[in-house]
Short mmCIF file of C-alpha atoms in Angstrom, two decimals:
data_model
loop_
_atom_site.label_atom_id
_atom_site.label_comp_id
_atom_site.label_asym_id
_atom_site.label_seq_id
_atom_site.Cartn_x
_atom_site.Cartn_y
_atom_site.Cartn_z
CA UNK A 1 0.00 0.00 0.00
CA UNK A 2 1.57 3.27 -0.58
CA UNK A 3 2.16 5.86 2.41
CA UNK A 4 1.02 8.60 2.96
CA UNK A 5 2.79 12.45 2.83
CA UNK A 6 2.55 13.83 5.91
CA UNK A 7 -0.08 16.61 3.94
CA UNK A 8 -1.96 13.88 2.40
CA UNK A 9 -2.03 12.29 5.66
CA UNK A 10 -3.24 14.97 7.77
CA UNK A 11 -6.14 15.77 5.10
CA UNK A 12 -7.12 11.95 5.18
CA UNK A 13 -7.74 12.55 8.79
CA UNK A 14 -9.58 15.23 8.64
CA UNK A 15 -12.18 14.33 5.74
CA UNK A 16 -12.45 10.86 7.58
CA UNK A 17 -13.47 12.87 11.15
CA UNK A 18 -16.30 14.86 8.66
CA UNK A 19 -17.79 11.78 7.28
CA UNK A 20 -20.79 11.93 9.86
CA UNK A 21 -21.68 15.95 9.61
CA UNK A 22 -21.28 14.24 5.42
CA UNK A 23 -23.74 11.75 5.89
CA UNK A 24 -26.14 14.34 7.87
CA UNK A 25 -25.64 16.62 4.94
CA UNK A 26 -26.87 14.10 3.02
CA UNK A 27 -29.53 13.48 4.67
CA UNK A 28 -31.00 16.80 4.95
CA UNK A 29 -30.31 17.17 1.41
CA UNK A 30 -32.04 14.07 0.39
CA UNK A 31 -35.10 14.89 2.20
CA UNK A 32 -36.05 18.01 0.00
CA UNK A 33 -38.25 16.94 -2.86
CA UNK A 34 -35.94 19.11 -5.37
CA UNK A 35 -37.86 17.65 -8.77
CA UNK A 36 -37.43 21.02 -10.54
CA UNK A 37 -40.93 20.64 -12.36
CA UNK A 38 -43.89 22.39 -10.55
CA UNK A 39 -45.95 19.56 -12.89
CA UNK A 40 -45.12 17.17 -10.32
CA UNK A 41 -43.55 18.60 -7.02
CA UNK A 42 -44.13 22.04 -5.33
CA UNK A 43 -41.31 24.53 -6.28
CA UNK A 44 -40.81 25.29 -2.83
CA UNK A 45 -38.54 22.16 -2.38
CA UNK A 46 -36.14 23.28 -4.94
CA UNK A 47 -36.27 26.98 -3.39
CA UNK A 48 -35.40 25.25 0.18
CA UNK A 49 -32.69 22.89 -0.90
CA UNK A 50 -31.32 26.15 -3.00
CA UNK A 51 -31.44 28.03 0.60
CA UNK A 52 -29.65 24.92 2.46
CA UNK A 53 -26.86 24.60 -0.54
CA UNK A 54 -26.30 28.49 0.13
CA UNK A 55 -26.37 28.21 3.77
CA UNK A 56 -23.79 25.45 3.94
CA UNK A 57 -21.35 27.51 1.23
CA UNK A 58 -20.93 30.01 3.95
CA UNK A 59 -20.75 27.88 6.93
CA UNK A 60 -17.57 26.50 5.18
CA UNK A 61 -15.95 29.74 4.65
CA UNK A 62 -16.94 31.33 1.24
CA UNK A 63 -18.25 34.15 1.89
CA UNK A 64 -20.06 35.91 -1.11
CA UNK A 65 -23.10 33.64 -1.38
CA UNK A 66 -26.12 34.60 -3.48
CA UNK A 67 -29.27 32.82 -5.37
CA UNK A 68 -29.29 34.06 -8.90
CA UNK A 69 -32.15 33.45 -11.14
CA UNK A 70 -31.70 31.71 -14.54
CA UNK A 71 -33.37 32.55 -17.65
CA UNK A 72 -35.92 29.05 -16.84
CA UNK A 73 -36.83 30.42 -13.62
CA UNK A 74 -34.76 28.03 -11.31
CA UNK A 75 -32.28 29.19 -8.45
CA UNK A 76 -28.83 28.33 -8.95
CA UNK A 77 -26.52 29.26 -6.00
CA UNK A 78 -22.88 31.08 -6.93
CA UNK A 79 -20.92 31.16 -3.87
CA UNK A 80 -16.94 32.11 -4.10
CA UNK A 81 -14.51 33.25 -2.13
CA UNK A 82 -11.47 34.78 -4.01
CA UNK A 83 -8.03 33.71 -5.11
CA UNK A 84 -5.04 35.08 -3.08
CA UNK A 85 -2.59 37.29 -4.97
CA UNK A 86 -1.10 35.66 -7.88
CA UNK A 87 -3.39 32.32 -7.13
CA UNK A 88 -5.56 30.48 -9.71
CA UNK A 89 -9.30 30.33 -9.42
CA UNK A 90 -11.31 26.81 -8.97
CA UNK A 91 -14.68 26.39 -9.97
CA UNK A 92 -16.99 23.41 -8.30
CA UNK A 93 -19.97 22.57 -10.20
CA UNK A 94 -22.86 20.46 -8.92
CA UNK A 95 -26.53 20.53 -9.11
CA UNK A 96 -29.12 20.20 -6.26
CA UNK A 97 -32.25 19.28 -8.60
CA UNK A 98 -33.26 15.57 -8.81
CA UNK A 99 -35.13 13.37 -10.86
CA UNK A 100 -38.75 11.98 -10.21
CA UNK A 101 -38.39 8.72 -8.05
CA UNK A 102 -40.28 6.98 -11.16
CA UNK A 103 -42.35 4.24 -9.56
CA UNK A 104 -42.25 4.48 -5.38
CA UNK A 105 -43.46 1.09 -4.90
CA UNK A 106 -40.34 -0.61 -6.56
CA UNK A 107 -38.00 1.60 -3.91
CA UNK A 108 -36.45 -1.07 -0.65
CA UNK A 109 -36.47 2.33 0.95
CA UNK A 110 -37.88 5.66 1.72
CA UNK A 111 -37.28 7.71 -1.42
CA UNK A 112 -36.97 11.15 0.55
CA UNK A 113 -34.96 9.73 3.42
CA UNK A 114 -31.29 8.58 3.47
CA UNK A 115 -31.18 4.99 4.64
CA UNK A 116 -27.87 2.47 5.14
CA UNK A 117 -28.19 -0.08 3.76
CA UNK A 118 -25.62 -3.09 3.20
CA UNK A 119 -22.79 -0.04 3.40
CA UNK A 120 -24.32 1.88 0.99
CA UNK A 121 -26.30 5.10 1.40
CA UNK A 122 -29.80 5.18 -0.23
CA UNK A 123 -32.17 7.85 -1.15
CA UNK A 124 -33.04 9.96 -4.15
CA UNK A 125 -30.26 12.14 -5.12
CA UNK A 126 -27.93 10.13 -2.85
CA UNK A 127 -25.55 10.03 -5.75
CA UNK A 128 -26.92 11.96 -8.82
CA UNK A 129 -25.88 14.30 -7.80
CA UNK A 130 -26.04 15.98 -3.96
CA UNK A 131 -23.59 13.17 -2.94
CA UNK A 132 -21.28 15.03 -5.27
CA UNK A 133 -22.53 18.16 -3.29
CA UNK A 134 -22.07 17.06 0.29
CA UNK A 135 -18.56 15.88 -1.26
CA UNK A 136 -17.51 19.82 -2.12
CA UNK A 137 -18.52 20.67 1.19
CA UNK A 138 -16.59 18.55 2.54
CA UNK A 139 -13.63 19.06 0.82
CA UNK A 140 -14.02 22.90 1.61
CA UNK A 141 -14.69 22.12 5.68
CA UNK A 142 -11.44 19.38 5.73
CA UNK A 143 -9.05 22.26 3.90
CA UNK A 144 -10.75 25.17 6.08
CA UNK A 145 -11.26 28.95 5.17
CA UNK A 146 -7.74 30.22 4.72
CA UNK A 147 -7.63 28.78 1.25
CA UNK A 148 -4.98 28.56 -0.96
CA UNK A 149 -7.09 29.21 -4.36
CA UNK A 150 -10.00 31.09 -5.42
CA UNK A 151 -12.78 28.85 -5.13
CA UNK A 152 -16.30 29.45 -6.45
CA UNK A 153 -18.73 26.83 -6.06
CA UNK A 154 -22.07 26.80 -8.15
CA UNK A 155 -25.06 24.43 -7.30
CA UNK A 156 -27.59 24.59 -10.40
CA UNK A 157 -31.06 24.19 -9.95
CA UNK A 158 -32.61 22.43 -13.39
CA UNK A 159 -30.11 20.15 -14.59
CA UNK A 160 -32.20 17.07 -15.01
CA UNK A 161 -34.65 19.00 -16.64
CA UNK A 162 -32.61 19.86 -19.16
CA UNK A 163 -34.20 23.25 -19.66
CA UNK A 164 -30.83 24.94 -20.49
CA UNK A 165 -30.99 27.99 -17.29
CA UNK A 166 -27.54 27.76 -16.12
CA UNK A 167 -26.27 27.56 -20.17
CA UNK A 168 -28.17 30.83 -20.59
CA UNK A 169 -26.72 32.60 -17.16
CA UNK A 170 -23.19 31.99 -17.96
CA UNK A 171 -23.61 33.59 -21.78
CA UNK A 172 -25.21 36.29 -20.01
CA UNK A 173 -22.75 36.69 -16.95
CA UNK A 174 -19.29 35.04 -18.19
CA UNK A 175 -17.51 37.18 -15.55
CA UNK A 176 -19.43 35.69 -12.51
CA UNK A 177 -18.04 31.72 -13.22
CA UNK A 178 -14.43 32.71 -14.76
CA UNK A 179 -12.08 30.50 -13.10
CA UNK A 180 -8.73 28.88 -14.60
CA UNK A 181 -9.96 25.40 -13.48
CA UNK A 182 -13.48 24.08 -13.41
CA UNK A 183 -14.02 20.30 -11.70
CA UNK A 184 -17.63 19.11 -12.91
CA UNK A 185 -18.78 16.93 -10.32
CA UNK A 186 -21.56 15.30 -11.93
CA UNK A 187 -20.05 12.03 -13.28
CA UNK A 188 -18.30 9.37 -11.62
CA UNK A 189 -15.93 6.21 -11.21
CA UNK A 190 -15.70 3.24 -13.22
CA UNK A 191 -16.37 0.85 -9.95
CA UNK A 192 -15.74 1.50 -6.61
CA UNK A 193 -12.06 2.81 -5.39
CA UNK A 194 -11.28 3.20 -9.57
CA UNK A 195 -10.24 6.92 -9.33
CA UNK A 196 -11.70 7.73 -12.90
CA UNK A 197 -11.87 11.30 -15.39
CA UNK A 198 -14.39 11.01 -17.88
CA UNK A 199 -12.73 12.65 -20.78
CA UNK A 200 -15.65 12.51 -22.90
CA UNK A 201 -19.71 12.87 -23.80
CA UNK A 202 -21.76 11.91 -26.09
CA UNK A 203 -24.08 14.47 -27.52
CA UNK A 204 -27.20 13.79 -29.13
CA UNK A 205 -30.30 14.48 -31.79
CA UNK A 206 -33.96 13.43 -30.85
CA UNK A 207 -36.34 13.66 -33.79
CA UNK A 208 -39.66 12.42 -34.01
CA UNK A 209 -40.38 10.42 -37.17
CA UNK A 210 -44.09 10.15 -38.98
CA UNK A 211 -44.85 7.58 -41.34
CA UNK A 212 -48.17 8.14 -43.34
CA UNK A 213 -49.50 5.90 -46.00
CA UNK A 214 -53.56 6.01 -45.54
CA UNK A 215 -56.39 8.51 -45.46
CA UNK A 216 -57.51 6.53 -42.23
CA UNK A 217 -57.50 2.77 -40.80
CA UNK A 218 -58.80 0.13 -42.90
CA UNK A 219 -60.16 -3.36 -41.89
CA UNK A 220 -57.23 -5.88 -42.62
CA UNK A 221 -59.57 -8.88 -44.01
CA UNK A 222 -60.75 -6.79 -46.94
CA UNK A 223 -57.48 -4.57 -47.66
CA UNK A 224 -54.68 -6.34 -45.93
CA UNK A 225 -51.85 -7.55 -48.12
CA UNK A 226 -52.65 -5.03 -50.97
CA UNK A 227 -52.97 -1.38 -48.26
CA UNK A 228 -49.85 -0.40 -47.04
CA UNK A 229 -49.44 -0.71 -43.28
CA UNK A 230 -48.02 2.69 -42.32
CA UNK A 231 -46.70 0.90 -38.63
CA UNK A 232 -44.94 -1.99 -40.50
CA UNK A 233 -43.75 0.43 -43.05
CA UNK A 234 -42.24 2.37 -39.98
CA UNK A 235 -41.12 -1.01 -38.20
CA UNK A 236 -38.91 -1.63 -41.91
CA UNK A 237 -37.32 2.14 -41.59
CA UNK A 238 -36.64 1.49 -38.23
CA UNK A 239 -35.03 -2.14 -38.39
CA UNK A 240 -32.57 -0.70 -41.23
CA UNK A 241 -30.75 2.20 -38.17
CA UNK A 242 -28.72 -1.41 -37.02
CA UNK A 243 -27.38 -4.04 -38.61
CA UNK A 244 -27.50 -7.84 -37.47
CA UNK A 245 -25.38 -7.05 -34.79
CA UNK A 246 -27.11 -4.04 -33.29
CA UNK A 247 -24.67 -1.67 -34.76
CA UNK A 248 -26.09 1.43 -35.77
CA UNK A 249 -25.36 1.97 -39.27
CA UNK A 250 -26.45 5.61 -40.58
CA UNK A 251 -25.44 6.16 -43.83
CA UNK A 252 -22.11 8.61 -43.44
CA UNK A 253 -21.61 7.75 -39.72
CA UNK A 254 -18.14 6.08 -38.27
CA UNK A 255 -19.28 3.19 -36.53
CA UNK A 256 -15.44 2.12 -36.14
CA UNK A 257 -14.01 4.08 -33.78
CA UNK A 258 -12.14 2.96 -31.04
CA UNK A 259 -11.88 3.62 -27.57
CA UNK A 260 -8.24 3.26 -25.32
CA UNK A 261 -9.21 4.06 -21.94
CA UNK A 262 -10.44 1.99 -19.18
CA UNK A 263 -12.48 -1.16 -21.11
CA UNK A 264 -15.63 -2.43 -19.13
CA UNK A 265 -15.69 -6.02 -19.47
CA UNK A 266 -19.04 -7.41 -20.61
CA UNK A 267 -19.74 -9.80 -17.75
CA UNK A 268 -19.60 -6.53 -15.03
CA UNK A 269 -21.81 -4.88 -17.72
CA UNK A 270 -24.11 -7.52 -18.17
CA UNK A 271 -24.62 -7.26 -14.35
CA UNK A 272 -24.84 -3.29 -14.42
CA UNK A 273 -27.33 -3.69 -17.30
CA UNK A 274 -29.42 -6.29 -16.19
CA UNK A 275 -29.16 -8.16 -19.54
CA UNK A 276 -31.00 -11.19 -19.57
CA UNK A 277 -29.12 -14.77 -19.45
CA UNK A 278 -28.84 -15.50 -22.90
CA UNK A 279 -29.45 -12.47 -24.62
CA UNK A 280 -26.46 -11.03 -26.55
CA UNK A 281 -24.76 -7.64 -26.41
CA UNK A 282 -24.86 -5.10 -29.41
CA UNK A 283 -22.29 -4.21 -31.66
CA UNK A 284 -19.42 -5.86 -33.05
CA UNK A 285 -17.18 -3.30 -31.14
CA UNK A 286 -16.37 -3.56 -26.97
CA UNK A 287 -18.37 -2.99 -24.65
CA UNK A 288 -16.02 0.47 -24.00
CA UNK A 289 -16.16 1.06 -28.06
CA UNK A 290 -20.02 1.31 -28.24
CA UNK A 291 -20.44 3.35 -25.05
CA UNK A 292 -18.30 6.16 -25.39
CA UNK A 293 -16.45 6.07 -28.97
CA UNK A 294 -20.04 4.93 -31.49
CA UNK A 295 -22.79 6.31 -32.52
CA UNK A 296 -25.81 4.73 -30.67
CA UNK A 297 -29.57 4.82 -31.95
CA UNK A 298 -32.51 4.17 -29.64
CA UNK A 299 -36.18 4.23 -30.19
CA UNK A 300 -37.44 6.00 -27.09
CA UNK A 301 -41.19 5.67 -27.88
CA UNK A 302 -43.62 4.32 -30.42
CA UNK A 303 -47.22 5.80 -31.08
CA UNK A 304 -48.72 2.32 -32.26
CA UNK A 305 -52.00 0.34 -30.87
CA UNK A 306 -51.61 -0.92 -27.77
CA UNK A 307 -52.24 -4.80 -27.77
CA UNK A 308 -55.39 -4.51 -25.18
CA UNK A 309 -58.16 -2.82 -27.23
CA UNK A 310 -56.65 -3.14 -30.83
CA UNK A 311 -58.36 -4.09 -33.90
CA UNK A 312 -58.11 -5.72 -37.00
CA UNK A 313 -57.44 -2.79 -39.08
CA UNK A 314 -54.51 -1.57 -40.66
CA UNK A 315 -52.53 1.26 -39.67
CA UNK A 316 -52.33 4.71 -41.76
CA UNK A 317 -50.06 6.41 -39.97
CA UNK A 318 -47.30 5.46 -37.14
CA UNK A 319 -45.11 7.51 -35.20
CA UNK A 320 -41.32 6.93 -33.66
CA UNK A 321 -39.14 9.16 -31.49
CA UNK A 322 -35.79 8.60 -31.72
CA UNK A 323 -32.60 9.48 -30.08
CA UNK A 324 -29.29 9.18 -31.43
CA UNK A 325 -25.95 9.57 -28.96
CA UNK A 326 -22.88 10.79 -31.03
CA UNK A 327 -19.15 10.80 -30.08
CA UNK A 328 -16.60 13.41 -30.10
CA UNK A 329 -15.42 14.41 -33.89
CA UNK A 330 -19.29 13.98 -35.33
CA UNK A 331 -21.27 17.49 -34.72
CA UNK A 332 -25.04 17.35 -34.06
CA UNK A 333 -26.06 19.09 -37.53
CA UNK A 334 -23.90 16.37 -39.06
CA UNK A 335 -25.65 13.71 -37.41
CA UNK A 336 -29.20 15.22 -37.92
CA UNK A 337 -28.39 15.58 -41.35
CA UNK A 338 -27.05 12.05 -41.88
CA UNK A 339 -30.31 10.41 -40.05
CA UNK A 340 -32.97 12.72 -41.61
CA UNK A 341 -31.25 11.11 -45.45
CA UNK A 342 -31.20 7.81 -43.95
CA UNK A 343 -34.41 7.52 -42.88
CA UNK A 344 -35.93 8.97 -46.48
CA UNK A 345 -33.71 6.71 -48.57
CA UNK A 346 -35.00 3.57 -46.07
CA UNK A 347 -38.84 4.24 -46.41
CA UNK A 348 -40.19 1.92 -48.54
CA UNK A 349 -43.70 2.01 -50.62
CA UNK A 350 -43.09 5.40 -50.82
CA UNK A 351 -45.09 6.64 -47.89
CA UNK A 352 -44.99 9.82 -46.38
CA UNK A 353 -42.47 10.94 -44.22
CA UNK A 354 -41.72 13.79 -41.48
CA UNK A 355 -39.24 14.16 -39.33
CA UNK A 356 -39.20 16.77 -36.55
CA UNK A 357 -36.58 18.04 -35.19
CA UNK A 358 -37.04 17.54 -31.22
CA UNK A 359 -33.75 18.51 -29.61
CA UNK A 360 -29.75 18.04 -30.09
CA UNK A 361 -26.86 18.39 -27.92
CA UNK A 362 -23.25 18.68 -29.16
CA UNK A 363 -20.40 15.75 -27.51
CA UNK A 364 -17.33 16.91 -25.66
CA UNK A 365 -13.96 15.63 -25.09
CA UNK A 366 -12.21 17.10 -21.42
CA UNK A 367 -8.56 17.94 -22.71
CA UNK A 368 -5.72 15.65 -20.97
CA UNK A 369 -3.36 18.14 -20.95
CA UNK A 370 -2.05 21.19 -18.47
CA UNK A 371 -1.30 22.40 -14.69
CA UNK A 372 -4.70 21.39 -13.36
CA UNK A 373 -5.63 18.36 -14.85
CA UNK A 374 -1.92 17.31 -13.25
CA UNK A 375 -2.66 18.38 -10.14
CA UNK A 376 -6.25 16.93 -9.67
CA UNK A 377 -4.58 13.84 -11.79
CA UNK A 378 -2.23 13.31 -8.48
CA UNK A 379 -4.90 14.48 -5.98
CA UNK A 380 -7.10 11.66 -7.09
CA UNK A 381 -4.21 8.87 -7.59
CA UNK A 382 -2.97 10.02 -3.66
CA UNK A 383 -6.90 9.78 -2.13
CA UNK A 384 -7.58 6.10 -3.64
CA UNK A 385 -3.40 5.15 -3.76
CA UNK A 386 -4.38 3.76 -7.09
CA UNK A 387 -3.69 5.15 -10.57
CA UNK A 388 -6.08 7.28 -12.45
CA UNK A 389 -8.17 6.01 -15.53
CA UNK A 390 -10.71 7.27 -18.07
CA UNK A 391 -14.06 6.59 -19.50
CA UNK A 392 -16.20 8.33 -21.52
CA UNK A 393 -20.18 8.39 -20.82
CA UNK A 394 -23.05 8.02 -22.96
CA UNK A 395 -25.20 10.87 -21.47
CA UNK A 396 -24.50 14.61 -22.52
CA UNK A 397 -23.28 17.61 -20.38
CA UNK A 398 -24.54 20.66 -22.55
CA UNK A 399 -22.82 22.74 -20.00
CA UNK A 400 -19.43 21.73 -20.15
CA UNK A 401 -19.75 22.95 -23.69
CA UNK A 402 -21.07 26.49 -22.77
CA UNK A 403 -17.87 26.39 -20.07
CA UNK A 404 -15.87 25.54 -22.96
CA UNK A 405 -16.94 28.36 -25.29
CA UNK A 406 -16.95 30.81 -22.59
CA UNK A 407 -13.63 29.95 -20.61
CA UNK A 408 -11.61 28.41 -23.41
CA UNK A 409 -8.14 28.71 -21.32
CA UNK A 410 -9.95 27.24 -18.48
CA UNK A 411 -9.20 23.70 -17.84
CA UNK A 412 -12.57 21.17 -17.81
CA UNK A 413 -12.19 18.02 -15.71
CA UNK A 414 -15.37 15.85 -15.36
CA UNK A 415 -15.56 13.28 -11.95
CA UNK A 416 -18.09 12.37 -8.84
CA UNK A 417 -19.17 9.89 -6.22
CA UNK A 418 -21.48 8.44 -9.32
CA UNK A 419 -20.60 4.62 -10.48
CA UNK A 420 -22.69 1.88 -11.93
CA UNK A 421 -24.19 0.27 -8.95
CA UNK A 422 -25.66 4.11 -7.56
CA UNK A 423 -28.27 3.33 -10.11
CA UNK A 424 -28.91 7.40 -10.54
CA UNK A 425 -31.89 8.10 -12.44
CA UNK A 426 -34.11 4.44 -11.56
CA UNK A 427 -35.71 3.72 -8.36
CA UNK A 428 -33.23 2.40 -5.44
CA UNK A 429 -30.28 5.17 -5.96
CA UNK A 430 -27.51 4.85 -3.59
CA UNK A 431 -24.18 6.26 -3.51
CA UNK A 432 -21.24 4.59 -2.01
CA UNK A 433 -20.13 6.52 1.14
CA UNK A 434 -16.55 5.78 0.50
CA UNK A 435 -16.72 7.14 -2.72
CA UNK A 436 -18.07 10.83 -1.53
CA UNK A 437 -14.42 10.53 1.34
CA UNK A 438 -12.36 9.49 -1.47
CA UNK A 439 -13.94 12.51 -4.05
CA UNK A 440 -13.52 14.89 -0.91
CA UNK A 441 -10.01 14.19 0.24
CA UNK A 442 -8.83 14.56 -3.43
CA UNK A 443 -10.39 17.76 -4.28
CA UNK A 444 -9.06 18.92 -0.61
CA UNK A 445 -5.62 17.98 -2.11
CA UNK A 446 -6.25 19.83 -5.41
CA UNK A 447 -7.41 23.03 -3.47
CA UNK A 448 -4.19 22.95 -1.98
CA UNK A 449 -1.84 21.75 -4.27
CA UNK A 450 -3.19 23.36 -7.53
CA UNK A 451 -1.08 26.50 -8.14
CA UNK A 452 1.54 26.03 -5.13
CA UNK A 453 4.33 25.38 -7.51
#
């Protein structure tokens, strides 16, 4: 095992002594309702755990703290304290909005209240992402208020809704976030105790596909095998976006990239996925390859007949929405364009076709390079005395690329208490609570260490 520095040392020490005001961070945190849509949860709960976010930020020494409102109408909190003379500024990103808990009755636990269970820490959010809060905090509270950086941390209100608030605020108020390093704590490890950067996103393009081929639905004894069936016409366009080995082929679309960081074998993704026992994975690629380096297309939804109540009548018109994740190196206008030709030169019978335009998001690669990313690089490999890795990850960060375009010397390092068996976004979410000490002691470490040399 490797020892300690007498710094490192003292630091482990201290974030270990926090790890119970951490866990009754967590639990206050937990307990606020924070689903930032007033559709399904009062807006007050965001506005409290916005209040409690702020609150904490000064107890741990920053000490201009203030609730800003974005262009969507959340809260996000900015709270900083500035950089010594001559000192780099650090910018900690999290959010303190949550998603829905999706179906209560399939939680073991109380969805609003952090539980232990079997070491790990349960509860909405627990991971995804106000364990990746609580772990800021505590990095902050272990290193005190003397620090050696500027340090700004910002807690964004409407992340999972996707509404775009905080993108908007920064365009509009680029001064207010500058910093030289920004550490976006809203990813995660590979596994447990793998110290991990996630060096890239996939962005994507959601469009929602109409097939027509009928004035209106016809019976299928007297017109079936001569009346084009707009769903199975729609079923054909859909089956050609893969091949025979679930690759997605789009027509002008690398589907051979490679990926050479950290590979995730498929019998620990088979677990994480819940594949069924004998069911195959997609792609002729690794597990790793079609991830983080392919483009992947999904069918999030079909407007069809439901089985219960259909007819026998024959379908004129069927509708798909689809959702296609993209690498680095292929731009969303690219990839819209590429799908939206596909999907007219695959229609057969010549039916109708529409395709709207729902949303897009572009990918981003975190740069390997420079003074920070060595610092936190150490920071990390000193907290878990392992090596760092990569990974990339299939969901999209639109922010990162709004930090990008408005800091472009600033440095953009992705990582969090989230790993595959937190389960963020499905019911049971849990976060590991050695994963929050082990995120905390190595941002402590990067606070101080970052800019010393």
């Amino acid at each position: 095992m490797t020892t300690d520095d007498p710094h490192t040392a003292e630091l482990r020490a201290r974030v270990a002594g926090l790890m119970g005001h951490a866990k009754e961070d967590l639990a206050q945190l937990v307990s606020f309702k924070s689903v930032a849509d007033p559709r399904q949860f009062p807006p007050e709960e965001c506005e409290r755990a916005a209040q409690w976010v702020a609150d904490a930020s000064a107890a741990v020494g920053l000490t201009k703290v203030g609730l800003h409102e974005t262009p969507d109408g959340s809260k996000t909190v900015i709270a900083s304290r500035p950089a010594p003379p001559g000192a780099p500024t650090v910018l900690l990103y999290c959010h303190y909005d949550v998603q829905p808990p999706l179906d209560e009755s399939a939680w073991r636990t109380p969805v609003w209240t952090l539980t232990e269970k079997d070491g790990r820490w349960y509860g909405r959010g627990a991971a995804d992402c106000k364990g990746n809060v609580v772990a800021h905090l505590t990095a902050l509270r272990a290193v005190g208020p003397d620090l050696p950086v500027g340090v700004t941390l910002v807690a964004e209100g409407s992340e999972e809704q996707g509404t775009g608030g905080l993108e908007r605020f920064v365009e509009s108020n680029p001064d207010l976030l500058r910093a030289d390093a920004i550490v976006v704590a809203d990813c995660g490890n590979f596994a447990v105790g793998v110290p991990t950067f996630t060096e890239t996103l996939r962005g994507n393009v959601n469009v929602v596909v109409t097939v027509e081929t009928l004035a209106g639905p016809m019976h299928s004894g007297m017109f079936g095998g001569a009346a084009p069936d707009a769903l199975a016409a729609l079923i054909q366009v859909l089956a050609g976006l893969r091949d025979e080995r679930g690759n997605t082929t789009i027509a002008g679309l690398d589907n051979t990239q490679t990926w050479d960081g950290a590979q995730y074998s498929p019998k620990q993704f088979r677990l994480d996925a819940g594949v069924l026992n004998g069911v195959d994975l997609a792609g002729s690629g690794t597990v790793a390859e079609m991830l983080w380096a392919r483009p992947a297309l999904t069918v999030l939804g079909i407007d069809a007949p439901p089985v219960v109540g259909s007819s026998a009548a024959i379908q004129p018109t069927a509708r798909a929405r689809l959702n296609l994740r993209i690498p680095p190196g292929i731009s969303p206008a690219e990839a819209h364009e590429a799908l939206e030709a596909h999907l007219r030169a695959n229609t057969p019978l010549h039916a109708r076709i529409t395709i709207e335009p729902e949303s897009e998001g572009a990918p981003f690669r975190s740069p390997s390079g420079g003074p920070a990313r060595a610092a936190l690089d150490a920071a990390l490999a000193a907290s878990y005395r392992r090596p760092t890795t990569t990974q990339g990850q299939g969901g999209s960060i639109p922010l990162c690329n709004v930090f990008a375009d408005t800091y472009p010397d600033a440095e953009i390092m992705l990582i969090g208490v989230e790993e595959p068996r937190c389960l963020i976004h499905a019911p049971n979410e849990s976060v590991d609570p050695s994963e929050i000490e082990h995120i905390a002691l190595a941002e402590a470490l990067f606070l101080t260490t970052y800019g010393a040399n």
